[in-house]
Short mmCIF file of C-alpha atoms in Angstrom, two decimals:
data_model
loop_
_atom_site.label_atom_id
_atom_site.label_comp_id
_atom_site.label_asym_id
_atom_site.label_seq_id
_atom_site.Cartn_x
_atom_site.Cartn_y
_atom_site.Cartn_z
CA MET A 14 -15.23 34.34 -18.63
CA LEU A 15 -13.75 37.65 -17.47
CA ASN A 16 -10.53 38.43 -19.25
CA ARG A 17 -10.36 42.15 -19.86
CA ASN A 18 -7.75 43.88 -17.62
CA CYS A 19 -7.38 40.75 -15.49
CA GLU A 20 -3.65 41.43 -15.53
CA HIS A 21 -4.30 43.72 -12.55
CA LEU A 22 -4.94 40.59 -10.50
CA SER A 23 -1.18 40.04 -10.46
CA VAL A 24 -1.02 42.28 -7.36
CA PHE A 25 -2.70 39.54 -5.34
CA ALA A 26 -0.49 37.18 -3.40
CA PRO A 27 -0.10 33.88 -5.27
CA GLU A 28 -1.76 31.96 -2.44
CA VAL A 29 -5.00 34.00 -2.76
CA ARG A 30 -5.10 34.41 -6.54
CA SER A 31 -6.84 31.09 -7.11
CA SER A 32 -9.45 32.03 -4.47
CA VAL A 33 -10.08 35.27 -6.32
CA MET A 34 -10.65 33.46 -9.60
CA GLU A 35 -12.94 30.92 -7.94
CA ARG A 36 -15.03 33.68 -6.37
CA LEU A 37 -15.23 35.49 -9.72
CA ALA A 38 -16.51 32.37 -11.41
CA ALA A 39 -19.12 31.85 -8.70
CA ILE A 40 -20.42 35.43 -8.93
CA GLY A 41 -20.63 35.21 -12.69
CA ALA A 42 -22.57 31.97 -12.52
CA ASP A 43 -24.98 33.34 -9.92
CA SER A 44 -25.69 36.66 -11.62
CA GLY A 45 -25.64 35.87 -15.29
CA VAL A 46 -24.46 39.43 -15.97
CA PHE A 47 -20.75 38.95 -16.55
CA SER A 48 -19.18 39.08 -19.97
CA SER A 49 -15.67 39.11 -21.39
CA GLU A 50 -15.87 42.90 -21.57
CA TYR A 51 -15.83 43.40 -17.81
CA ALA A 52 -12.69 44.46 -15.91
CA VAL A 53 -11.50 43.18 -12.55
CA PHE A 54 -9.52 45.39 -10.18
CA PRO A 55 -8.07 44.78 -6.71
CA GLY A 56 -10.10 46.31 -3.90
CA PHE A 57 -9.54 50.06 -3.74
CA CYS A 58 -8.29 51.60 -0.49
CA ASP A 59 -9.35 55.06 0.75
CA VAL A 60 -7.31 56.39 3.67
CA HIS A 61 -9.59 59.39 4.27
CA VAL A 62 -13.33 58.99 4.86
CA HIS A 63 -15.92 60.22 7.35
CA PHE A 64 -18.53 57.60 8.27
CA ARG A 65 -19.88 59.83 11.09
CA GLU A 66 -20.37 57.23 13.82
CA PRO A 67 -20.43 57.61 16.74
CA GLY A 68 -22.17 60.92 17.23
CA PHE A 69 -23.54 61.95 13.86
CA SER A 70 -25.50 59.01 12.49
CA TYR A 71 -28.03 61.35 10.85
CA LYS A 72 -25.27 62.13 8.32
CA GLU A 73 -23.93 58.59 7.69
CA THR A 74 -23.55 55.26 9.47
CA MET A 75 -21.00 52.48 9.29
CA ALA A 76 -23.57 50.45 7.35
CA THR A 77 -24.46 53.11 4.77
CA GLY A 78 -20.90 54.41 4.43
CA SER A 79 -19.35 51.00 3.96
CA LEU A 80 -22.02 49.94 1.47
CA ALA A 81 -21.42 53.15 -0.48
CA ALA A 82 -17.71 52.33 -0.45
CA ALA A 83 -18.40 48.83 -1.76
CA ARG A 84 -20.55 50.30 -4.54
CA GLY A 85 -17.53 52.41 -5.47
CA GLY A 86 -15.18 49.41 -5.56
CA TYR A 87 -13.54 50.07 -2.18
CA THR A 88 -12.85 47.25 0.23
CA ALA A 89 -10.74 49.15 2.79
CA VAL A 90 -11.15 52.61 4.29
CA CYS A 91 -9.67 54.63 7.15
CA THR A 92 -12.18 56.66 9.16
CA MET A 93 -11.35 60.10 10.50
CA PRO A 94 -11.73 60.99 14.20
CA ASN A 95 -13.94 64.12 14.16
CA LEU A 96 -16.67 62.22 15.99
CA LYS A 97 -18.56 62.35 19.29
CA PRO A 98 -16.89 61.17 21.37
CA VAL A 99 -13.56 61.82 19.70
CA PRO A 100 -11.48 58.60 19.68
CA ASP A 101 -8.80 60.05 21.96
CA SER A 102 -8.71 57.20 24.48
CA VAL A 103 -9.08 53.44 24.51
CA GLU A 104 -12.59 53.78 25.90
CA HIS A 105 -13.73 56.21 23.22
CA LEU A 106 -12.07 54.27 20.40
CA ARG A 107 -13.79 51.12 21.63
CA GLU A 108 -17.19 52.75 20.95
CA GLN A 109 -16.27 53.17 17.31
CA LEU A 110 -14.84 49.68 17.03
CA LYS A 111 -18.14 48.21 18.25
CA LEU A 112 -20.03 50.15 15.58
CA ILE A 113 -17.56 48.98 12.94
CA GLU A 114 -18.04 45.38 13.98
CA LYS A 115 -21.82 45.75 13.91
CA GLY A 116 -22.33 47.74 10.70
CA GLY A 117 -19.21 47.48 8.59
CA ARG A 118 -19.46 45.71 5.24
CA ILE A 119 -15.80 46.16 4.31
CA HIS A 120 -12.49 46.57 6.17
CA ILE A 121 -12.72 49.75 8.27
CA TYR A 122 -9.64 51.06 10.06
CA PRO A 123 -10.20 53.95 12.52
CA TYR A 124 -7.76 56.76 13.23
CA GLY A 125 -6.98 57.74 16.77
CA ALA A 126 -6.91 61.44 17.55
CA ILE A 127 -3.60 63.24 18.05
CA THR A 128 -4.92 65.44 20.84
CA GLU A 129 -7.64 65.16 23.45
CA GLY A 130 -10.96 66.21 21.93
CA GLN A 131 -8.97 67.40 18.89
CA MET A 132 -8.45 70.60 20.85
CA GLY A 133 -4.70 70.73 20.31
CA GLU A 134 -3.85 71.24 23.96
CA GLN A 135 -2.99 67.80 25.35
CA LEU A 136 -1.83 64.62 23.64
CA ALA A 137 -4.42 61.88 23.34
CA ASP A 138 -3.69 58.42 24.75
CA MET A 139 -1.71 57.47 21.67
CA GLU A 140 0.05 54.57 23.38
CA GLY A 141 -3.22 53.04 24.59
CA MET A 142 -4.84 53.32 21.16
CA ALA A 143 -1.82 52.22 19.12
CA GLU A 144 -2.90 48.59 18.87
CA SER A 145 -6.29 49.44 17.31
CA ALA A 146 -5.72 52.77 15.53
CA ILE A 147 -4.41 52.70 11.96
CA ALA A 148 -2.57 56.00 12.57
CA PHE A 149 -3.09 59.32 14.36
CA SER A 150 -4.85 62.41 13.00
CA ASP A 151 -6.80 65.44 14.16
CA ASP A 152 -8.42 65.70 10.74
CA GLY A 153 -11.02 68.44 10.62
CA ARG A 154 -8.66 70.60 12.65
CA GLY A 155 -5.02 71.44 12.26
CA VAL A 156 -2.63 71.09 15.18
CA GLN A 157 -1.82 74.76 15.74
CA SER A 158 1.10 74.44 18.15
CA ARG A 159 4.52 73.55 16.78
CA GLU A 160 5.53 72.10 20.13
CA MET A 161 2.40 69.97 20.35
CA MET A 162 3.02 68.58 16.86
CA ARG A 163 6.64 67.89 17.73
CA GLU A 164 5.56 66.01 20.87
CA ALA A 165 3.02 64.02 18.83
CA MET A 166 5.61 63.12 16.20
CA LEU A 167 8.06 61.86 18.79
CA GLU A 168 5.37 59.68 20.37
CA ALA A 169 4.17 58.39 17.01
CA ARG A 170 7.71 57.47 16.04
CA ARG A 171 8.17 55.61 19.31
CA LEU A 172 4.96 53.69 18.64
CA GLY A 173 5.77 53.01 14.98
CA LYS A 174 2.71 54.93 13.76
CA LEU A 175 2.13 57.64 11.16
CA ILE A 176 1.05 61.19 11.87
CA VAL A 177 -1.66 62.04 9.32
CA ALA A 178 -1.97 65.81 9.20
CA HIS A 179 -4.83 68.12 8.35
CA CYS A 180 -2.73 71.19 7.60
CA GLU A 181 -4.60 74.40 8.34
CA ASP A 182 -3.40 77.55 10.09
CA ASN A 183 -6.42 79.01 11.88
CA ALA A 184 -4.75 82.43 12.12
CA LEU A 185 -4.85 82.74 8.32
CA LEU A 186 -8.48 81.67 7.77
CA ARG A 187 -10.06 85.04 8.61
CA GLY A 188 -13.57 83.71 8.26
CA GLY A 189 -12.99 82.39 4.75
CA TYR A 190 -14.96 79.56 3.20
CA ILE A 191 -13.83 79.36 -0.45
CA HIS A 192 -10.48 79.91 -2.14
CA ASP A 193 -9.12 83.45 -1.97
CA GLY A 194 -9.20 83.83 -5.73
CA GLU A 195 -10.99 85.56 -8.55
CA TYR A 196 -14.40 84.01 -7.88
CA ALA A 197 -14.30 85.15 -4.25
CA ARG A 198 -13.36 88.68 -5.25
CA ILE A 199 -15.96 89.02 -8.00
CA ASN A 200 -18.76 87.60 -5.87
CA SER A 201 -17.79 89.25 -2.56
CA HIS A 202 -17.03 86.03 -0.71
CA ARG A 203 -14.47 85.67 2.09
CA GLY A 204 -11.48 83.71 0.86
CA ILE A 205 -9.12 81.13 2.36
CA CYS A 206 -5.52 81.83 1.36
CA SER A 207 -3.25 79.06 0.10
CA GLU A 208 -0.68 79.74 2.82
CA SER A 209 -3.15 78.47 5.43
CA GLU A 210 -2.38 75.01 3.97
CA TRP A 211 1.21 75.14 2.82
CA GLY A 212 2.48 77.07 5.84
CA PRO A 213 1.71 74.24 8.29
CA ILE A 214 3.10 71.71 5.81
CA ALA A 215 6.40 73.59 5.75
CA ARG A 216 6.43 73.69 9.56
CA ASP A 217 5.69 69.98 9.84
CA LEU A 218 8.29 68.95 7.27
CA ALA A 219 10.95 70.67 9.36
CA LEU A 220 9.69 68.68 12.36
CA VAL A 221 9.79 65.44 10.35
CA LYS A 222 13.44 66.16 9.58
CA GLU A 223 14.06 66.70 13.29
CA THR A 224 12.07 63.77 14.70
CA GLY A 225 12.26 61.12 11.97
CA CYS A 226 8.51 60.55 12.23
CA GLY A 227 6.55 58.98 9.38
CA TYR A 228 4.28 61.74 8.08
CA HIS A 229 1.31 61.81 5.70
CA VAL A 230 -0.42 64.98 4.49
CA CYS A 231 -4.17 64.99 3.96
CA HIS A 232 -6.00 66.42 0.92
CA ILE A 233 -3.38 68.77 -0.53
CA SER A 234 -4.83 71.44 -2.82
CA THR A 235 -2.15 74.02 -3.63
CA LYS A 236 0.83 74.21 -5.95
CA GLU A 237 3.06 75.24 -3.04
CA SER A 238 2.09 72.10 -1.14
CA VAL A 239 3.08 69.94 -4.11
CA GLU A 240 6.45 71.63 -4.38
CA LEU A 241 7.18 71.40 -0.66
CA ILE A 242 6.46 67.67 -0.64
CA ARG A 243 8.43 67.11 -3.83
CA LYS A 244 11.45 68.78 -2.24
CA ALA A 245 11.02 66.83 1.01
CA LYS A 246 10.98 63.54 -0.86
CA ALA A 247 14.13 64.53 -2.74
CA GLU A 248 15.76 65.09 0.66
CA GLY A 249 14.78 61.58 1.72
CA LEU A 250 12.17 62.49 4.35
CA ASP A 251 9.59 59.88 5.30
CA VAL A 252 6.62 61.76 3.84
CA THR A 253 3.63 60.88 1.68
CA CYS A 254 0.51 62.76 0.70
CA GLU A 255 -2.91 62.48 -0.88
CA THR A 256 -5.21 64.62 -2.95
CA ALA A 257 -8.86 64.12 -3.87
CA PRO A 258 -10.65 63.73 -7.22
CA HIS A 259 -12.38 67.12 -6.95
CA TYR A 260 -9.06 68.97 -6.73
CA LEU A 261 -7.87 67.24 -9.90
CA MET A 262 -10.97 68.00 -11.98
CA LEU A 263 -12.33 71.29 -10.65
CA ASP A 264 -11.02 74.74 -9.77
CA ASP A 265 -12.59 77.90 -8.39
CA SER A 266 -13.81 78.95 -11.84
CA CYS A 267 -16.25 76.01 -11.57
CA LEU A 268 -17.87 77.28 -8.39
CA GLN A 269 -21.61 77.78 -8.15
CA GLU A 270 -23.60 79.39 -5.35
CA GLU A 271 -24.47 76.02 -3.85
CA GLY A 272 -23.29 74.09 -0.81
CA ARG A 273 -22.29 71.12 -2.93
CA PHE A 274 -19.25 73.13 -4.04
CA LYS A 275 -18.05 73.81 -0.50
CA MET A 276 -15.29 71.65 0.96
CA ASN A 277 -12.18 72.09 3.08
CA PRO A 278 -9.65 72.77 1.69
CA PRO A 279 -11.56 74.65 -0.99
CA LEU A 280 -11.32 74.30 -4.74
CA ARG A 281 -8.24 76.31 -5.67
CA SER A 282 -7.06 78.02 -8.87
CA ALA A 283 -6.53 76.47 -12.30
CA GLU A 284 -2.78 76.77 -11.71
CA ASP A 285 -3.09 74.77 -8.51
CA ARG A 286 -5.13 72.09 -10.25
CA LEU A 287 -2.48 71.68 -12.95
CA ALA A 288 0.24 71.40 -10.31
CA LEU A 289 -1.73 68.60 -8.65
CA ILE A 290 -2.04 66.81 -11.99
CA GLU A 291 1.73 67.00 -12.38
CA GLY A 292 2.06 65.68 -8.85
CA ILE A 293 0.08 62.52 -9.56
CA LYS A 294 1.98 62.02 -12.81
CA ASP A 295 5.50 62.35 -11.39
CA GLY A 296 4.86 60.49 -8.13
CA THR A 297 4.98 63.44 -5.74
CA ILE A 298 1.38 62.67 -4.79
CA ASP A 299 1.23 59.09 -3.58
CA MET A 300 -2.47 58.34 -3.46
CA ILE A 301 -5.96 59.64 -4.14
CA ALA A 302 -8.41 59.70 -1.24
CA THR A 303 -12.00 60.87 -1.48
CA ASP A 304 -12.41 62.76 1.82
CA HIS A 305 -15.96 61.39 1.67
CA ALA A 306 -17.77 63.75 4.05
CA PRO A 307 -21.56 63.39 4.09
CA HIS A 308 -23.89 65.96 5.65
CA SER A 309 -27.65 66.30 5.85
CA ALA A 310 -29.53 68.02 3.04
CA GLU A 311 -30.31 70.93 5.38
CA GLU A 312 -26.66 71.40 6.31
CA LYS A 313 -25.71 71.63 2.62
CA SER A 314 -28.63 73.90 1.57
CA LYS A 315 -27.24 77.23 2.76
CA GLY A 316 -25.05 78.27 -0.16
CA LEU A 317 -21.31 78.75 -0.10
CA SER A 318 -21.22 80.91 2.99
CA GLY A 319 -23.60 79.02 5.27
CA SER A 320 -23.31 75.36 4.33
CA ALA A 321 -21.18 72.83 6.16
CA PHE A 322 -17.80 71.97 4.66
CA GLY A 323 -17.69 68.61 2.91
CA ILE A 324 -18.91 66.59 -0.07
CA VAL A 325 -19.42 62.91 -0.79
CA GLY A 326 -17.30 61.07 -3.32
CA ILE A 327 -16.65 57.40 -2.63
CA GLU A 328 -19.26 56.17 -5.13
CA THR A 329 -18.06 58.39 -7.97
CA ALA A 330 -14.28 58.47 -7.52
CA PHE A 331 -13.26 55.65 -9.86
CA PRO A 332 -15.71 56.49 -12.69
CA LEU A 333 -14.60 60.13 -12.63
CA MET A 334 -10.89 59.33 -12.62
CA TYR A 335 -11.22 56.61 -15.22
CA THR A 336 -13.22 58.90 -17.51
CA TYR A 337 -11.35 62.17 -17.09
CA LEU A 338 -7.81 61.04 -16.26
CA VAL A 339 -7.31 57.62 -17.86
CA LYS A 340 -9.47 57.91 -20.96
CA GLU A 341 -8.13 61.42 -21.56
CA GLY A 342 -4.56 60.07 -21.52
CA ILE A 343 -3.44 62.04 -18.47
CA ILE A 344 -2.43 58.91 -16.53
CA THR A 345 -2.52 55.19 -17.30
CA ILE A 346 -4.84 52.70 -15.68
CA GLU A 347 -1.75 51.16 -14.08
CA ARG A 348 -0.90 54.49 -12.44
CA LEU A 349 -4.49 54.83 -11.23
CA MET A 350 -4.20 51.42 -9.58
CA GLU A 351 -1.05 52.58 -7.81
CA LEU A 352 -2.92 55.63 -6.51
CA LEU A 353 -6.00 53.67 -5.41
CA VAL A 354 -4.61 50.28 -4.38
CA THR A 355 -0.87 49.75 -4.13
CA ASN A 356 0.39 52.95 -2.54
CA PRO A 357 -2.24 53.47 0.17
CA ARG A 358 -2.11 49.82 1.22
CA LYS A 359 1.69 49.85 1.35
CA ARG A 360 1.96 53.12 3.27
CA PHE A 361 -0.69 52.20 5.84
CA ASN A 362 0.19 48.49 5.95
CA ILE A 363 -3.30 47.41 4.88
CA PRO A 364 -3.32 43.88 3.44
CA LEU A 365 -5.08 42.81 0.28
CA GLY A 366 -6.88 39.52 0.73
CA VAL A 367 -9.63 38.18 -1.52
CA ASP A 368 -10.77 41.75 -2.23
CA PHE A 369 -11.71 42.94 -5.72
CA SER A 370 -14.34 44.71 -7.79
CA VAL A 371 -15.78 44.05 -11.24
CA TRP A 372 -16.51 46.95 -13.59
CA ASP A 373 -18.34 47.54 -16.83
CA LEU A 374 -15.99 50.16 -18.22
CA GLU A 375 -18.12 50.74 -21.31
CA ARG A 376 -21.25 51.69 -19.37
CA GLU A 377 -21.89 55.41 -19.79
CA TYR A 378 -24.28 57.25 -17.51
CA THR A 379 -24.95 60.55 -15.76
CA ILE A 380 -24.02 61.01 -12.10
CA ASP A 381 -27.25 61.31 -10.12
CA PRO A 382 -26.87 61.69 -6.35
CA GLN A 383 -30.36 60.28 -5.80
CA GLU A 384 -28.89 56.91 -6.81
CA PHE A 385 -26.21 57.09 -4.09
CA VAL A 386 -26.21 54.53 -1.31
CA SER A 387 -24.58 57.11 0.96
CA MET A 388 -26.91 59.21 3.09
CA GLY A 389 -25.01 62.26 1.81
CA LYS A 390 -26.00 63.57 -1.61
CA ALA A 391 -23.89 66.73 -1.97
CA THR A 392 -21.51 66.42 -4.93
CA PRO A 393 -20.18 69.00 -7.39
CA PHE A 394 -20.28 66.32 -10.08
CA THR A 395 -24.08 66.10 -10.43
CA GLY A 396 -24.90 65.74 -14.11
CA TRP A 397 -21.39 64.74 -15.23
CA ARG A 398 -21.19 61.98 -17.82
CA VAL A 399 -18.88 59.12 -16.84
CA ASN A 400 -17.86 55.64 -17.95
CA GLY A 401 -17.59 52.75 -15.53
CA ARG A 402 -20.22 51.06 -13.40
CA CYS A 403 -19.32 48.76 -10.53
CA ILE A 404 -21.05 45.42 -11.10
CA ALA A 405 -19.84 43.63 -7.98
CA THR A 406 -17.44 44.05 -5.07
CA VAL A 407 -15.98 41.20 -3.02
CA CYS A 408 -14.38 41.78 0.38
CA ASN A 409 -12.67 39.00 2.30
CA GLY A 410 -14.21 36.51 -0.11
CA ASP A 411 -17.79 37.73 0.45
CA THR A 412 -19.88 39.62 -2.11
CA VAL A 413 -20.65 42.95 -0.41
CA TRP A 414 -22.08 44.75 -3.44
CA GLN A 415 -23.74 43.44 -6.57
CA GLU A 416 -25.73 45.48 -9.04
CA THR A 417 -29.07 44.09 -10.07
CA LYS A 418 -29.20 43.12 -13.74
CA GLU A 419 -31.24 45.62 -15.75
#
């Protein structure tokens, strides 16, 4: 009998709640590992992942990425378009959809690109892709032209789709690869200034006010970004945003000379981290996404300057946030469920069927990337002690992950 934290099952529609309980009972009977101390949560939803197919299957595949997601308690993800070919047309998007159908273990919703080839020069076939794309993004690259972004917003509004923005001003990067802060100065690294993120956000928010487009900001990392979005919401603009677990738990004082600490945007200052914490507490930040971005071991072995941007995180997100946010009293478990389940599904119109995960919240262990299902192993959280092990994940009524009893 599972009864701990089962009150979270109230988010399920009444017509599916009995199916959830029946599936729980069946899993428990089959495995023999369940006890009354296990918690059940609705399937988590991550609106920002990179599963690398088509084009980069040596980094991750739909099969490995979706199984890693299931191991982390996720039953729905949205995959970013920095692929080969870029999903900028019906034909190119169809290639990804075939791979999703073949290898996906959970619900996978692809983004369509905003511009052709993500080059920022010509709008992609947004109308043609609208039926199959969850939203439109050029993630991995910022749309540099104000006029191009305005054109994209008008088209997205006409189609009833969100613009999901990677906000980065290339003119302000100046070859940087970590935050332009104290660590960069002391260790002679080239820094990325905060304005390279919040400047494009400010530009886009003015365009949202002009066009009425629904707008979502990817992976915010700076205090200025939080304040801009807080103000926009107070003005009634149709804007939401996400941050990632690493920006809530790490800052640039935690950096080491290893590729597993390199991501884009970079880890910012302690002041920025605290502003993000306030943002998830007061509702300015709507959801937490992992920006799960696997690379090969070789690509992540070249230190801070030479390694590829990106870390993995979908298998560690809930244990980290439960341990260091909920157990530390920073947010409640109910607020964490809003950030992981309710808000992303509502904003992106992603339904919750018979999707849930079962957790042993008392299990304590050390994060070891060699245990990851993901092909990517680069994480700044190697060696961290966490509570919470996913025992089983059910998606659409099927068990897609189940831990073997020790």
